[in-house]
PDB file of C-alpha atoms in Angstrom:
ATOM      1  CA  UNK A 466      -0.051   0.087   0.241  1.00 77.00           C
ATOM      2  CA  UNK A 467       1.540   3.345  -1.027  1.00 85.00           C
ATOM      3  CA  UNK A 468       2.153   5.722   2.270  1.00 93.00           C
ATOM      4  CA  UNK A 469       0.927   8.563  -0.058  1.00 95.00           C
ATOM      5  CA  UNK A 470      -3.142   8.545  -0.937  1.00 95.00           C
ATOM      6  CA  UNK A 471      -3.008  11.495  -3.943  1.00 95.00           C
ATOM      7  CA  UNK A 472      -2.067   9.813  -7.108  1.00 95.00           C
ATOM      8  CA  UNK A 473       1.416  10.597  -8.714  1.00 96.00           C
ATOM      9  CA  UNK A 474      -0.095  13.494 -11.392  1.00 96.00           C
ATOM     10  CA  UNK A 475      -1.882  15.124  -8.136  1.00 96.00           C
ATOM     11  CA  UNK A 476       1.532  15.090  -5.878  1.00 96.00           C
ATOM     12  CA  UNK A 477       3.315  16.174  -8.839  1.00 96.00           C
ATOM     13  CA  UNK A 478       0.814  19.077  -9.512  1.00 95.00           C
ATOM     14  CA  UNK A 479       0.802  20.554  -6.103  1.00 96.00           C
ATOM     15  CA  UNK A 480       4.665  19.837  -4.881  1.00 95.00           C
ATOM     16  CA  UNK A 481       7.037  18.255  -7.073  1.00 94.00           C
ATOM     17  CA  UNK A 482       6.617  20.099 -10.236  1.00 93.00           C
ATOM     18  CA  UNK A 483       5.917  23.400  -8.094  1.00 93.00           C
ATOM     19  CA  UNK A 484       8.274  26.261  -9.022  1.00 93.00           C
ATOM     20  CA  UNK A 485       8.242  29.956  -8.163  1.00 96.00           C
ATOM     21  CA  UNK A 486       7.138  31.702 -11.419  1.00 96.00           C
ATOM     22  CA  UNK A 487       9.021  34.621 -12.570  1.00 96.00           C
ATOM     23  CA  UNK A 488       7.107  35.559 -15.714  1.00 96.00           C
ATOM     24  CA  UNK A 489       3.072  35.455 -17.055  1.00 97.00           C
ATOM     25  CA  UNK A 490       1.175  35.031 -19.980  1.00 97.00           C
ATOM     26  CA  UNK A 491      -1.211  37.815 -20.238  1.00 95.00           C
ATOM     27  CA  UNK A 492      -4.305  35.376 -19.878  1.00 97.00           C
ATOM     28  CA  UNK A 493      -6.521  36.688 -17.101  1.00 97.00           C
ATOM     29  CA  UNK A 494      -7.215  35.660 -13.627  1.00 98.00           C
ATOM     30  CA  UNK A 495     -10.684  36.014 -13.218  1.00 97.00           C
ATOM     31  CA  UNK A 496     -12.542  36.359  -9.709  1.00 97.00           C
ATOM     32  CA  UNK A 497     -14.475  33.185 -10.295  1.00 98.00           C
ATOM     33  CA  UNK A 498     -10.611  32.054 -10.108  1.00 98.00           C
ATOM     34  CA  UNK A 499      -9.461  33.945  -7.107  1.00 98.00           C
ATOM     35  CA  UNK A 500     -12.585  32.776  -5.022  1.00 98.00           C
ATOM     36  CA  UNK A 501     -12.601  29.002  -5.703  1.00 98.00           C
ATOM     37  CA  UNK A 502      -8.910  29.269  -4.109  1.00 98.00           C
ATOM     38  CA  UNK A 503      -9.857  31.119  -1.459  1.00 98.00           C
ATOM     39  CA  UNK A 504     -12.849  28.608  -0.815  1.00 98.00           C
ATOM     40  CA  UNK A 505     -10.527  25.829  -1.284  1.00 98.00           C
ATOM     41  CA  UNK A 506      -7.683  26.959   1.145  1.00 98.00           C
ATOM     42  CA  UNK A 507      -9.740  28.545   3.705  1.00 98.00           C
ATOM     43  CA  UNK A 508      -9.999  25.197   5.562  1.00 98.00           C
ATOM     44  CA  UNK A 509      -6.523  24.763   6.601  1.00 98.00           C
ATOM     45  CA  UNK A 510      -6.192  25.258  10.014  1.00 98.00           C
ATOM     46  CA  UNK A 511      -4.537  28.298  11.779  1.00 98.00           C
ATOM     47  CA  UNK A 512      -4.117  28.747  16.044  1.00 98.00           C
ATOM     48  CA  UNK A 513      -7.418  29.123  17.762  1.00 98.00           C
ATOM     49  CA  UNK A 514      -8.947  29.539  14.150  1.00 98.00           C
ATOM     50  CA  UNK A 515      -7.942  32.828  13.894  1.00 97.00           C
ATOM     51  CA  UNK A 516      -7.617  33.072  10.146  1.00 98.00           C
ATOM     52  CA  UNK A 517      -5.155  36.201  10.254  1.00 98.00           C
ATOM     53  CA  UNK A 518      -4.472  36.655   6.208  1.00 98.00           C
ATOM     54  CA  UNK A 519      -6.553  39.137   4.315  1.00 98.00           C
ATOM     55  CA  UNK A 520      -5.865  39.169   0.439  1.00 98.00           C
ATOM     56  CA  UNK A 521      -5.902  42.513  -1.570  1.00 98.00           C
ATOM     57  CA  UNK A 522      -6.123  41.616  -5.048  1.00 98.00           C
ATOM     58  CA  UNK A 523      -4.039  44.143  -7.485  1.00 98.00           C
ATOM     59  CA  UNK A 524      -5.983  44.612 -10.522  1.00 95.00           C
ATOM     60  CA  UNK A 525      -6.223  47.951 -12.115  1.00 96.00           C
ATOM     61  CA  UNK A 526      -3.069  49.612 -13.778  1.00 95.00           C
ATOM     62  CA  UNK A 527      -3.317  52.452 -11.392  1.00 97.00           C
ATOM     63  CA  UNK A 528      -3.411  50.307  -8.281  1.00 98.00           C
ATOM     64  CA  UNK A 529      -0.276  47.795 -10.093  1.00 97.00           C
ATOM     65  CA  UNK A 530       1.326  51.537 -10.520  1.00 97.00           C
ATOM     66  CA  UNK A 531       1.193  52.484  -6.946  1.00 98.00           C
ATOM     67  CA  UNK A 532       2.662  48.821  -5.876  1.00 98.00           C
ATOM     68  CA  UNK A 533       5.145  48.638  -8.367  1.00 98.00           C
ATOM     69  CA  UNK A 534       7.625  51.152  -6.870  1.00 98.00           C
ATOM     70  CA  UNK A 535       7.728  49.358  -3.432  1.00 98.00           C
ATOM     71  CA  UNK A 536       8.849  46.049  -4.902  1.00 98.00           C
ATOM     72  CA  UNK A 537      13.012  45.363  -4.517  1.00 97.00           C
ATOM     73  CA  UNK A 538      14.917  45.216  -7.546  1.00 95.00           C
ATOM     74  CA  UNK A 539      13.818  42.246  -9.971  1.00 95.00           C
ATOM     75  CA  UNK A 540      10.369  41.960  -8.478  1.00 97.00           C
ATOM     76  CA  UNK A 541       9.295  45.491 -10.027  1.00 98.00           C
ATOM     77  CA  UNK A 542       9.433  44.292 -13.351  1.00 97.00           C
ATOM     78  CA  UNK A 543       7.427  40.885 -12.461  1.00 96.00           C
ATOM     79  CA  UNK A 544       4.809  42.432 -10.544  1.00 97.00           C
ATOM     80  CA  UNK A 545       4.501  45.166 -13.492  1.00 97.00           C
ATOM     81  CA  UNK A 546       3.708  42.626 -15.872  1.00 95.00           C
ATOM     82  CA  UNK A 547       1.593  40.157 -14.178  1.00 97.00           C
ATOM     83  CA  UNK A 548      -1.800  39.387 -14.945  1.00 97.00           C
ATOM     84  CA  UNK A 549      -2.753  39.813 -10.606  1.00 98.00           C
ATOM     85  CA  UNK A 550      -0.945  40.606  -8.039  1.00 98.00           C
ATOM     86  CA  UNK A 551      -1.731  39.629  -4.545  1.00 98.00           C
ATOM     87  CA  UNK A 552      -0.930  41.798  -1.413  1.00 98.00           C
ATOM     88  CA  UNK A 553      -0.566  39.112   1.709  1.00 99.00           C
ATOM     89  CA  UNK A 554      -1.047  40.591   4.982  1.00 98.00           C
ATOM     90  CA  UNK A 555      -1.861  39.834   8.634  1.00 98.00           C
ATOM     91  CA  UNK A 556      -4.496  41.357  10.414  1.00 98.00           C
ATOM     92  CA  UNK A 557      -3.698  42.244  13.694  1.00 97.00           C
ATOM     93  CA  UNK A 558      -7.372  43.070  14.688  1.00 97.00           C
ATOM     94  CA  UNK A 559      -8.046  38.971  14.096  1.00 98.00           C
ATOM     95  CA  UNK A 560      -9.596  39.070  17.148  1.00 97.00           C
ATOM     96  CA  UNK A 561     -12.434  41.182  16.321  1.00 98.00           C
ATOM     97  CA  UNK A 562     -13.918  37.731  14.408  1.00 98.00           C
ATOM     98  CA  UNK A 563     -13.296  35.548  17.391  1.00 98.00           C
ATOM     99  CA  UNK A 564     -17.388  35.476  18.027  1.00 97.00           C
ATOM    100  CA  UNK A 565     -17.852  33.815  14.689  1.00 97.00           C
ATOM    101  CA  UNK A 566     -14.364  32.104  14.077  1.00 97.00           C
ATOM    102  CA  UNK A 567     -13.871  31.080  17.872  1.00 98.00           C
ATOM    103  CA  UNK A 568     -17.530  30.657  19.318  1.00 97.00           C
ATOM    104  CA  UNK A 569     -16.152  27.786  21.730  1.00 97.00           C
ATOM    105  CA  UNK A 570     -14.114  30.664  23.950  1.00 97.00           C
ATOM    106  CA  UNK A 571     -16.856  33.590  24.349  1.00 95.00           C
ATOM    107  CA  UNK A 572     -13.906  35.471  26.072  1.00 96.00           C
ATOM    108  CA  UNK A 573     -11.415  35.647  23.739  1.00 97.00           C
ATOM    109  CA  UNK A 574     -12.393  38.629  21.984  1.00 97.00           C
ATOM    110  CA  UNK A 575     -11.859  40.725  24.845  1.00 96.00           C
ATOM    111  CA  UNK A 576      -9.123  38.674  26.466  1.00 96.00           C
ATOM    112  CA  UNK A 577      -7.117  39.695  22.883  1.00 97.00           C
ATOM    113  CA  UNK A 578      -8.447  43.086  22.668  1.00 96.00           C
ATOM    114  CA  UNK A 579      -6.334  43.742  26.043  1.00 93.00           C
ATOM    115  CA  UNK A 580      -3.132  42.520  24.884  1.00 93.00           C
ATOM    116  CA  UNK A 581      -0.185  44.731  23.197  1.00 92.00           C
ATOM    117  CA  UNK A 582      -0.904  44.916  19.952  1.00 90.00           C
ATOM    118  CA  UNK A 583       3.091  43.407  19.504  1.00 92.00           C
ATOM    119  CA  UNK A 584       1.650  40.126  21.114  1.00 93.00           C
ATOM    120  CA  UNK A 585      -1.095  40.239  18.633  1.00 96.00           C
ATOM    121  CA  UNK A 586       0.771  40.946  15.912  1.00 97.00           C
ATOM    122  CA  UNK A 587       3.312  38.319  16.445  1.00 96.00           C
ATOM    123  CA  UNK A 588       0.240  35.570  16.796  1.00 97.00           C
ATOM    124  CA  UNK A 589      -0.938  37.139  13.166  1.00 98.00           C
ATOM    125  CA  UNK A 590       1.954  37.185  11.094  1.00 98.00           C
ATOM    126  CA  UNK A 591       2.796  33.828  11.904  1.00 98.00           C
ATOM    127  CA  UNK A 592      -0.553  32.306  10.851  1.00 98.00           C
ATOM    128  CA  UNK A 593      -0.441  34.583   8.023  1.00 98.00           C
ATOM    129  CA  UNK A 594       2.314  33.034   6.620  1.00 98.00           C
ATOM    130  CA  UNK A 595       1.121  29.316   7.226  1.00 98.00           C
ATOM    131  CA  UNK A 596      -2.446  30.740   5.216  1.00 98.00           C
ATOM    132  CA  UNK A 597       0.142  31.820   2.690  1.00 98.00           C
ATOM    133  CA  UNK A 598       1.775  28.690   2.194  1.00 98.00           C
ATOM    134  CA  UNK A 599      -2.128  27.008   1.866  1.00 98.00           C
ATOM    135  CA  UNK A 600      -2.710  29.582  -0.798  1.00 98.00           C
ATOM    136  CA  UNK A 601       0.200  28.782  -2.813  1.00 98.00           C
ATOM    137  CA  UNK A 602      -0.692  24.978  -2.615  1.00 98.00           C
ATOM    138  CA  UNK A 603      -4.521  26.317  -3.487  1.00 98.00           C
ATOM    139  CA  UNK A 604      -2.989  28.528  -6.501  1.00 98.00           C
ATOM    140  CA  UNK A 605      -1.504  25.335  -7.718  1.00 97.00           C
ATOM    141  CA  UNK A 606      -4.251  23.420  -7.565  1.00 97.00           C
ATOM    142  CA  UNK A 607      -6.314  26.026 -10.062  1.00 97.00           C
ATOM    143  CA  UNK A 608      -3.704  24.844 -12.510  1.00 96.00           C
ATOM    144  CA  UNK A 609      -1.916  28.135 -12.216  1.00 98.00           C
ATOM    145  CA  UNK A 610       1.795  29.194 -10.666  1.00 97.00           C
ATOM    146  CA  UNK A 611       2.451  31.590  -8.162  1.00 98.00           C
ATOM    147  CA  UNK A 612       5.212  33.944  -8.044  1.00 98.00           C
ATOM    148  CA  UNK A 613       5.732  34.529  -4.102  1.00 98.00           C
ATOM    149  CA  UNK A 614       7.877  37.729  -2.770  1.00 98.00           C
ATOM    150  CA  UNK A 615       9.114  39.117   0.328  1.00 98.00           C
ATOM    151  CA  UNK A 616      11.732  41.423  -1.601  1.00 98.00           C
ATOM    152  CA  UNK A 617       9.581  44.795  -0.872  1.00 98.00           C
ATOM    153  CA  UNK A 618       9.050  47.707   1.417  1.00 98.00           C
ATOM    154  CA  UNK A 619       6.125  46.604   3.497  1.00 98.00           C
ATOM    155  CA  UNK A 620       5.846  49.855   5.426  1.00 97.00           C
ATOM    156  CA  UNK A 621       5.723  51.242   1.935  1.00 98.00           C
ATOM    157  CA  UNK A 622       2.953  49.259   0.853  1.00 98.00           C
ATOM    158  CA  UNK A 623       1.303  49.312   3.701  1.00 98.00           C
ATOM    159  CA  UNK A 624       1.279  53.266   4.171  1.00 97.00           C
ATOM    160  CA  UNK A 625       0.373  53.227   0.617  1.00 98.00           C
ATOM    161  CA  UNK A 626      -2.632  51.080   0.610  1.00 98.00           C
ATOM    162  CA  UNK A 627      -3.834  51.090   3.782  1.00 98.00           C
ATOM    163  CA  UNK A 628      -2.448  53.909   5.631  1.00 97.00           C
ATOM    164  CA  UNK A 629      -0.210  53.854   8.921  1.00 90.00           C
ATOM    165  CA  UNK A 630      -2.722  53.339  11.565  1.00 93.00           C
ATOM    166  CA  UNK A 631      -4.228  49.958   9.825  1.00 96.00           C
ATOM    167  CA  UNK A 632      -4.115  46.650  11.792  1.00 97.00           C
ATOM    168  CA  UNK A 633      -2.748  45.097   8.233  1.00 98.00           C
ATOM    169  CA  UNK A 634       0.856  43.968   7.915  1.00 98.00           C
ATOM    170  CA  UNK A 635       1.761  43.130   4.282  1.00 98.00           C
ATOM    171  CA  UNK A 636       3.735  40.188   4.798  1.00 98.00           C
ATOM    172  CA  UNK A 637       3.977  38.532   1.341  1.00 98.00           C
ATOM    173  CA  UNK A 638       3.438  40.109  -2.295  1.00 98.00           C
ATOM    174  CA  UNK A 639       2.410  37.217  -4.880  1.00 98.00           C
ATOM    175  CA  UNK A 640       1.751  37.491  -8.372  1.00 98.00           C
ATOM    176  CA  UNK A 641       0.213  34.569  -9.888  1.00 98.00           C
ATOM    177  CA  UNK A 642      -0.825  33.211 -13.222  1.00 98.00           C
ATOM    178  CA  UNK A 643      -0.207  31.149 -16.402  1.00 97.00           C
ATOM    179  CA  UNK A 644       3.335  30.925 -16.621  1.00 97.00           C
ATOM    180  CA  UNK A 645       4.775  32.122 -19.561  1.00 96.00           C
ATOM    181  CA  UNK A 646       7.950  29.926 -21.493  1.00 94.00           C
ATOM    182  CA  UNK A 647      10.661  31.584 -19.777  1.00 93.00           C
ATOM    183  CA  UNK A 648       9.163  31.580 -16.530  1.00 96.00           C
ATOM    184  CA  UNK A 649      11.517  29.412 -14.619  1.00 94.00           C
ATOM    185  CA  UNK A 650      14.922  29.435 -12.929  1.00 93.00           C
ATOM    186  CA  UNK A 651      16.678  26.486 -12.822  1.00 92.00           C
ATOM    187  CA  UNK A 652      15.524  24.310  -9.637  1.00 91.00           C
ATOM    188  CA  UNK A 653      17.871  24.388  -6.890  1.00 94.00           C
ATOM    189  CA  UNK A 654      18.551  21.698  -4.607  1.00 95.00           C
ATOM    190  CA  UNK A 655      16.773  20.509  -1.618  1.00 95.00           C
ATOM    191  CA  UNK A 656      17.876  18.944   1.314  1.00 97.00           C
ATOM    192  CA  UNK A 657      17.812  15.038   2.017  1.00 97.00           C
ATOM    193  CA  UNK A 658      15.621  14.081   4.906  1.00 96.00           C
ATOM    194  CA  UNK A 659      17.975  12.913   6.910  1.00 96.00           C
ATOM    195  CA  UNK A 660      19.251  16.749   7.213  1.00 97.00           C
ATOM    196  CA  UNK A 661      15.980  17.912   7.999  1.00 98.00           C
ATOM    197  CA  UNK A 662      14.394  15.331   9.865  1.00 97.00           C
ATOM    198  CA  UNK A 663      15.614  14.046  13.556  1.00 96.00           C
ATOM    199  CA  UNK A 664      13.582  11.361  15.988  1.00 95.00           C
ATOM    200  CA  UNK A 665      14.057  11.281  19.326  1.00 95.00           C
TER     201      UNK A 665
END
């Protein structure tokens, strides 16, 4: 019996063939595709079900012109030409949704409201990154490619799109779309299991 339940083609689609895309065709990514991706990956678990990831879809040329100057180096031209770019942010006010997302703890919202913002920010960012990973797999499941980037001015993006007083903290900017023929850099080596997994 195989140790993995997914068939090999699905394993390849989601993981082995997964690459960071650096160029895309001009085929648009539709609102329906983005909605389907989110409706799949929203079920990925987070601590206390806090679901801190917030997605800002950059579609209009005007919004893209505002974003590109905040991207670092080679990330700027990639972002300028991608069919869809997502600003992926951590919401430090995630606790405001606890009456809906964590009803098993009626006092959770008030308890977290009394915390320093920095403490909530740490939880928000860690869990947002977890959800970003789910999102990358969801993009692959839709037959699209993802180009996630952390090379950007996070405070600049925050000020430009959300304002300095916003509870949103941008953590990743991700281009998505159909990969162009020259989308890929050479694949780099992966660590072998015995260098990563330790049993105690």
